[in-house]
Structures are given as C-alpha cells and as structure tokens.
Amino acid sequence: MKNIIIWEMDNDLTKGAFKQLEEEQVIKIIAWFRTKDEFKKSKSDIYPKQYFWQDVIEKEFIRNDFAYCPEDIYNKIYEKTYLLMDLFARSVELEGCNIHDFLNIINMYANSFYSFLKREKVDVIFFGSVPHEGPNYLVYIIAKILDIKTIIMLQSIFPNKFHYCYDINDFGEFNNVSNYQKVYEKCEISNEYEKNLFYMEKNYEK
C-alpha cells in the first residue's frame, strides 16, 4: 500500500477513483490539498484529511515532532528562490509582500512541507496540473530531492484523453511514460475555431 498525497484534482471522477483505490487498500490517502473554494464548501465528502495550503504552517509548527529542513536539502531549495518568489507572488493572499516577506514565507513552507512529507512517509504525490504556484511547486521540488515519486496529471483537448508524466521537464516529450495504447483510433480535428473551455465556465458566470 502506497502513502499518497493529492494536490487538487477536485472533480467527481478523480474523487471516486481515489476513494475506490483506498477502499481496495491500494493506496492510503495521507492528505488532500484542495483549492480554497473547494476546501471551504467541502466538509467530509472526500476525505477527512483535507488541507488548504496556508494551514500547513499552523498545523506543523505546533507539533512536538516538527523537523526542520536539513541544510543540504535547504540549499537545493534555495537555488530556486527567485522562481519560487515569482510563483508565490501569484497568490492574492500574499499581495503586497516584499522580497524579505517572500523569503520568510518560502522558509516557513519549506520546513513545514519537509517535516510533513518525512513524518508521513509519503511514497507518491499526485498533482492535478503542472505545478505552477508557489506551494505546489515547492512540494514538487522537495519531493524530487527526497526521491518521492511525482505523478502530474492534466486535462487534454483530445476527447477521452488526458496527459500525465512524472517530471515537469518531460512534459510534451513523454519519454518516461509507457505507451499503453498500441492501436490508435483516428481522431478527426475540424478546421474550426470555438473557444468553449469547460474548465473556464465558472470563471465567466460572474
């Protein structure tokens, strides 16, 4: 049985799939990091161990078994400092922070996520998209340093298909992904323009 963490992937299909895998004792869900809106409206419909990423610091630093990030691992994280600052700056909650604030935030989350991943003996982390925000990219970096398997899954514009890979640098190439479908169905792509993106609909309701 694998100890896993799920980052977002809030749709009904993935909720049912992960719950079934846990019931069959294939996986054990250690934590489900959800979007802010999904976290607020959901109580226990998915899994009791739900987190919004900002809560990690509060939950971790008060623990007696909290473990600070070792210097060698922190130095590898620090190499990505300016990229992490840029990604954390995308968060509305952190609007107005200066470079010193962001460095402090990165330090706190680096220690918190490291302590969490080590204590829970996480084997695999599933990401619902390519990590492109401060918290999930930081977790991705730490996972790579600790040799924790990462599986990145995201939607595709092709019908009944999705993309996945194990490393950000392999996205688009998929050299490290096995070819499970040896007989390909012909897919007709019409020469039309129609910007009807289902995942953007809720953003335009307002």
mmCIF file of C-alpha atoms in Angstrom:
data_model
loop_
_atom_site.group_PDB
_atom_site.id
_atom_site.type_symbol
_atom_site.label_atom_id
_atom_site.label_comp_id
_atom_site.label_asym_id
_atom_site.label_seq_id
_atom_site.Cartn_x
_atom_site.Cartn_y
_atom_site.Cartn_z
ATOM 1 C CA MET A 1 0.000 0.000 0.000
ATOM 2 C CA LYS A 2 1.339 3.391 -1.009
ATOM 3 C CA ASN A 3 1.070 6.519 1.142
ATOM 4 C CA ILE A 4 -0.074 9.275 -1.183
ATOM 5 C CA ILE A 5 -0.776 12.995 -1.233
ATOM 6 C CA ILE A 6 -3.207 14.505 -3.715
ATOM 7 C CA TRP A 7 -2.903 18.130 -4.822
ATOM 8 C CA GLU A 8 -6.256 19.462 -6.040
ATOM 9 C CA MET A 9 -7.901 17.076 -8.584
ATOM 10 C CA ASP A 10 -11.291 18.068 -7.179
ATOM 11 C CA ASN A 11 -13.579 16.713 -9.885
ATOM 12 C CA ASP A 12 -16.067 13.901 -9.264
ATOM 13 C CA LEU A 13 -14.203 11.392 -11.442
ATOM 14 C CA THR A 14 -10.946 11.608 -9.507
ATOM 15 C CA LYS A 15 -12.730 11.746 -6.154
ATOM 16 C CA GLY A 16 -14.430 8.441 -6.877
ATOM 17 C CA ALA A 17 -11.283 6.839 -8.290
ATOM 18 C CA PHE A 18 -9.102 7.683 -5.302
ATOM 19 C CA LYS A 19 -11.761 6.628 -2.822
ATOM 20 C CA GLN A 20 -12.124 3.267 -4.576
ATOM 21 C CA LEU A 21 -8.352 2.718 -4.616
ATOM 22 C CA GLU A 22 -8.221 3.403 -0.884
ATOM 23 C CA GLU A 23 -11.127 1.060 -0.179
ATOM 24 C CA GLU A 24 -9.264 -1.630 -2.117
ATOM 25 C CA GLN A 25 -6.171 -0.890 0.030
ATOM 26 C CA VAL A 26 -4.045 0.015 -2.968
ATOM 27 C CA ILE A 27 -3.332 3.458 -1.522
ATOM 28 C CA LYS A 28 -3.609 5.300 1.757
ATOM 29 C CA ILE A 29 -4.508 8.977 1.375
ATOM 30 C CA ILE A 30 -2.336 10.931 3.785
ATOM 31 C CA ALA A 31 -3.632 14.351 2.769
ATOM 32 C CA TRP A 32 -5.680 16.024 0.072
ATOM 33 C CA PHE A 33 -4.594 19.586 -0.645
ATOM 34 C CA ARG A 34 -7.576 21.334 -2.160
ATOM 35 C CA THR A 35 -8.337 24.663 -3.778
ATOM 36 C CA LYS A 36 -9.520 27.374 -1.418
ATOM 37 C CA ASP A 37 -13.108 27.357 -2.738
ATOM 38 C CA GLU A 38 -13.402 23.562 -2.669
ATOM 39 C CA PHE A 39 -11.888 23.420 0.801
ATOM 40 C CA LYS A 40 -14.390 25.945 2.153
ATOM 41 C CA LYS A 41 -17.515 24.286 0.782
ATOM 42 C CA SER A 42 -16.437 20.709 1.484
ATOM 43 C CA LYS A 43 -16.603 19.163 4.931
ATOM 44 C CA SER A 44 -16.044 15.426 4.655
ATOM 45 C CA ASP A 45 -17.365 14.431 1.247
ATOM 46 C CA ILE A 46 -13.917 13.350 0.041
ATOM 47 C CA TYR A 47 -11.638 12.556 2.905
ATOM 48 C CA PRO A 48 -11.198 13.813 6.461
ATOM 49 C CA LYS A 49 -7.524 14.731 5.976
ATOM 50 C CA GLN A 50 -8.127 17.802 3.873
ATOM 51 C CA TYR A 51 -5.858 20.827 3.808
ATOM 52 C CA PHE A 52 -5.744 24.282 2.358
ATOM 53 C CA TRP A 53 -2.051 25.002 1.756
ATOM 54 C CA GLN A 54 -1.931 28.040 4.065
ATOM 55 C CA ASP A 55 -2.907 25.847 7.012
ATOM 56 C CA VAL A 56 0.210 23.686 6.789
ATOM 57 C CA ILE A 57 2.425 26.099 8.735
ATOM 58 C CA GLU A 58 -0.079 26.414 11.575
ATOM 59 C CA LYS A 59 -0.561 22.642 11.800
ATOM 60 C CA GLU A 60 3.129 21.723 11.537
ATOM 61 C CA PHE A 61 4.968 24.222 13.730
ATOM 62 C CA ILE A 62 2.969 23.324 16.824
ATOM 63 C CA ARG A 63 3.863 19.634 16.618
ATOM 64 C CA ASN A 64 6.390 18.156 19.017
ATOM 65 C CA ASP A 65 7.884 16.056 16.221
ATOM 66 C CA PHE A 66 8.384 19.007 13.847
ATOM 67 C CA ALA A 67 11.600 18.549 11.845
ATOM 68 C CA TYR A 68 13.488 21.426 10.245
ATOM 69 C CA CYS A 69 14.790 21.012 6.730
ATOM 70 C CA PRO A 70 18.453 19.838 6.769
ATOM 71 C CA GLU A 71 20.991 22.287 5.373
ATOM 72 C CA ASP A 72 21.892 20.219 2.289
ATOM 73 C CA ILE A 73 18.236 19.933 1.269
ATOM 74 C CA TYR A 74 17.512 23.586 2.060
ATOM 75 C CA ASN A 75 20.438 24.679 -0.126
ATOM 76 C CA LYS A 76 18.920 22.818 -3.088
ATOM 77 C CA ILE A 77 15.571 24.519 -2.461
ATOM 78 C CA TYR A 78 17.297 27.895 -2.121
ATOM 79 C CA GLU A 79 18.628 27.546 -5.679
ATOM 80 C CA LYS A 80 15.013 28.027 -6.815
ATOM 81 C CA THR A 81 14.350 31.027 -4.545
ATOM 82 C CA TYR A 82 13.624 33.653 -7.178
ATOM 83 C CA LEU A 83 11.418 31.333 -9.206
ATOM 84 C CA LEU A 84 9.523 30.429 -6.028
ATOM 85 C CA MET A 85 9.095 34.109 -5.159
ATOM 86 C CA ASP A 86 7.610 34.728 -8.590
ATOM 87 C CA LEU A 87 5.205 31.813 -8.204
ATOM 88 C CA PHE A 88 4.164 32.722 -4.645
ATOM 89 C CA ALA A 89 3.503 36.275 -5.848
ATOM 90 C CA ARG A 90 0.626 34.915 -7.963
ATOM 91 C CA SER A 91 -1.391 34.348 -4.788
ATOM 92 C CA VAL A 92 -3.899 37.066 -3.920
ATOM 93 C CA GLU A 93 -3.441 36.255 -0.225
ATOM 94 C CA LEU A 94 0.207 37.347 -0.448
ATOM 95 C CA GLU A 95 -0.392 40.591 -2.305
ATOM 96 C CA GLY A 96 1.870 43.410 -1.107
ATOM 97 C CA CYS A 97 4.681 41.204 0.211
ATOM 98 C CA ASN A 98 8.249 42.357 -0.384
ATOM 99 C CA ILE A 99 11.306 40.215 -1.136
ATOM 100 C CA HIS A 100 12.041 39.672 2.575
ATOM 101 C CA ASP A 101 8.450 38.595 3.234
ATOM 102 C CA PHE A 102 8.570 36.094 0.389
ATOM 103 C CA LEU A 103 11.886 34.654 1.562
ATOM 104 C CA ASN A 104 10.416 34.200 5.036
ATOM 105 C CA ILE A 105 7.297 32.562 3.565
ATOM 106 C CA ILE A 106 9.398 30.188 1.465
ATOM 107 C CA ASN A 107 11.499 29.250 4.507
ATOM 108 C CA MET A 108 8.419 28.522 6.615
ATOM 109 C CA TYR A 109 6.743 26.422 3.959
ATOM 110 C CA ALA A 110 9.950 24.601 3.040
ATOM 111 C CA ASN A 111 10.375 23.488 6.648
ATOM 112 C CA SER A 112 6.679 22.693 7.082
ATOM 113 C CA PHE A 113 6.318 20.633 3.923
ATOM 114 C CA TYR A 114 9.613 18.833 4.528
ATOM 115 C CA SER A 115 8.547 17.888 8.062
ATOM 116 C CA PHE A 116 5.133 16.757 6.824
ATOM 117 C CA LEU A 117 6.472 14.591 3.979
ATOM 118 C CA LYS A 118 9.151 12.944 6.111
ATOM 119 C CA ARG A 119 6.901 12.205 9.068
ATOM 120 C CA GLU A 120 4.074 10.763 6.963
ATOM 121 C CA LYS A 121 6.487 8.613 4.894
ATOM 122 C CA VAL A 122 4.873 9.730 1.634
ATOM 123 C CA ASP A 123 5.555 7.460 -1.358
ATOM 124 C CA VAL A 124 3.707 9.256 -4.177
ATOM 125 C CA ILE A 125 2.322 12.747 -4.803
ATOM 126 C CA PHE A 126 -0.394 13.312 -7.423
ATOM 127 C CA PHE A 127 -0.705 16.783 -8.951
ATOM 128 C CA GLY A 128 -3.860 17.814 -10.796
ATOM 129 C CA SER A 129 -1.857 20.076 -13.112
ATOM 130 C CA VAL A 130 1.750 21.007 -13.771
ATOM 131 C CA PRO A 131 2.914 22.642 -10.506
ATOM 132 C CA HIS A 132 2.895 26.363 -11.304
ATOM 133 C CA GLU A 133 2.149 28.067 -7.983
ATOM 134 C CA GLY A 134 4.420 28.622 -5.007
ATOM 135 C CA PRO A 135 3.093 25.911 -2.654
ATOM 136 C CA ASN A 136 2.704 23.033 -5.124
ATOM 137 C CA TYR A 137 5.972 23.794 -6.916
ATOM 138 C CA LEU A 138 7.775 23.876 -3.557
ATOM 139 C CA VAL A 139 6.297 20.483 -2.654
ATOM 140 C CA TYR A 140 7.343 19.211 -6.089
ATOM 141 C CA ILE A 141 10.949 20.368 -5.510
ATOM 142 C CA ILE A 142 11.134 18.775 -2.066
ATOM 143 C CA ALA A 143 9.628 15.530 -3.398
ATOM 144 C CA LYS A 144 12.282 15.341 -6.118
ATOM 145 C CA ILE A 145 15.060 15.924 -3.580
ATOM 146 C CA LEU A 146 13.655 13.204 -1.305
ATOM 147 C CA ASP A 147 13.092 10.768 -4.209
ATOM 148 C CA ILE A 148 9.339 10.774 -3.680
ATOM 149 C CA LYS A 149 7.539 9.763 -6.867
ATOM 150 C CA THR A 150 5.531 12.554 -8.508
ATOM 151 C CA ILE A 151 2.700 11.968 -10.974
ATOM 152 C CA ILE A 152 1.477 15.022 -12.858
ATOM 153 C CA MET A 153 -1.939 14.662 -14.481
ATOM 154 C CA LEU A 154 -3.796 17.243 -16.523
ATOM 155 C CA GLN A 155 -6.637 17.561 -18.950
ATOM 156 C CA SER A 156 -6.311 17.263 -22.704
ATOM 157 C CA ILE A 157 -8.241 18.893 -25.537
ATOM 158 C CA PHE A 158 -8.462 15.475 -27.188
ATOM 159 C CA PRO A 159 -11.680 13.579 -26.409
ATOM 160 C CA ASN A 160 -11.468 10.929 -23.680
ATOM 161 C CA LYS A 161 -7.734 11.535 -23.209
ATOM 162 C CA PHE A 162 -5.541 13.096 -20.568
ATOM 163 C CA HIS A 163 -1.848 13.804 -20.177
ATOM 164 C CA TYR A 164 0.404 12.527 -17.433
ATOM 165 C CA CYS A 165 4.114 12.467 -16.716
ATOM 166 C CA TYR A 166 6.470 12.013 -13.785
ATOM 167 C CA ASP A 167 8.679 15.059 -14.269
ATOM 168 C CA ILE A 168 7.934 18.622 -15.365
ATOM 169 C CA ASN A 169 10.848 18.553 -17.798
ATOM 170 C CA ASP A 170 9.351 15.536 -19.583
ATOM 171 C CA PHE A 171 6.008 17.197 -20.278
ATOM 172 C CA GLY A 172 5.484 17.454 -24.022
ATOM 173 C CA GLU A 173 8.087 14.783 -24.706
ATOM 174 C CA PHE A 174 6.689 11.983 -22.508
ATOM 175 C CA ASN A 175 9.848 9.933 -22.928
ATOM 176 C CA ASN A 176 9.432 8.431 -19.458
ATOM 177 C CA VAL A 177 5.805 7.413 -19.949
ATOM 178 C CA SER A 178 4.905 3.941 -21.165
ATOM 179 C CA ASN A 179 2.838 3.578 -24.313
ATOM 180 C CA TYR A 180 -0.264 1.737 -23.133
ATOM 181 C CA GLN A 181 -2.300 2.098 -26.329
ATOM 182 C CA LYS A 182 -0.669 0.365 -29.273
ATOM 183 C CA VAL A 183 -3.649 0.704 -31.614
ATOM 184 C CA TYR A 184 -4.624 4.308 -32.098
ATOM 185 C CA GLU A 185 -8.107 5.414 -33.011
ATOM 186 C CA LYS A 186 -8.370 8.002 -35.722
ATOM 187 C CA CYS A 187 -9.223 11.412 -34.310
ATOM 188 C CA GLU A 188 -10.805 13.948 -36.641
ATOM 189 C CA ILE A 189 -9.932 17.577 -35.878
ATOM 190 C CA SER A 190 -12.123 20.022 -37.785
ATOM 191 C CA ASN A 191 -10.660 23.259 -39.076
ATOM 192 C CA GLU A 192 -12.872 25.456 -36.895
ATOM 193 C CA TYR A 193 -12.417 27.904 -34.055
ATOM 194 C CA GLU A 194 -14.572 27.512 -30.997
ATOM 195 C CA LYS A 195 -13.256 28.650 -27.659
ATOM 196 C CA ASN A 196 -15.513 26.644 -25.385
ATOM 197 C CA LEU A 197 -13.283 25.655 -22.477
ATOM 198 C CA PHE A 198 -15.298 23.765 -19.880
ATOM 199 C CA TYR A 199 -12.826 24.486 -17.096
ATOM 200 C CA MET A 200 -13.236 28.243 -17.615
ATOM 201 C CA GLU A 201 -17.027 28.331 -17.473
ATOM 202 C CA LYS A 202 -17.323 29.043 -13.755
ATOM 203 C CA ASN A 203 -14.955 31.999 -14.106
ATOM 204 C CA TYR A 204 -17.279 33.652 -16.599
ATOM 205 C CA GLU A 205 -20.509 33.135 -14.669
ATOM 206 C CA LYS A 206 -19.958 36.394 -12.821
#
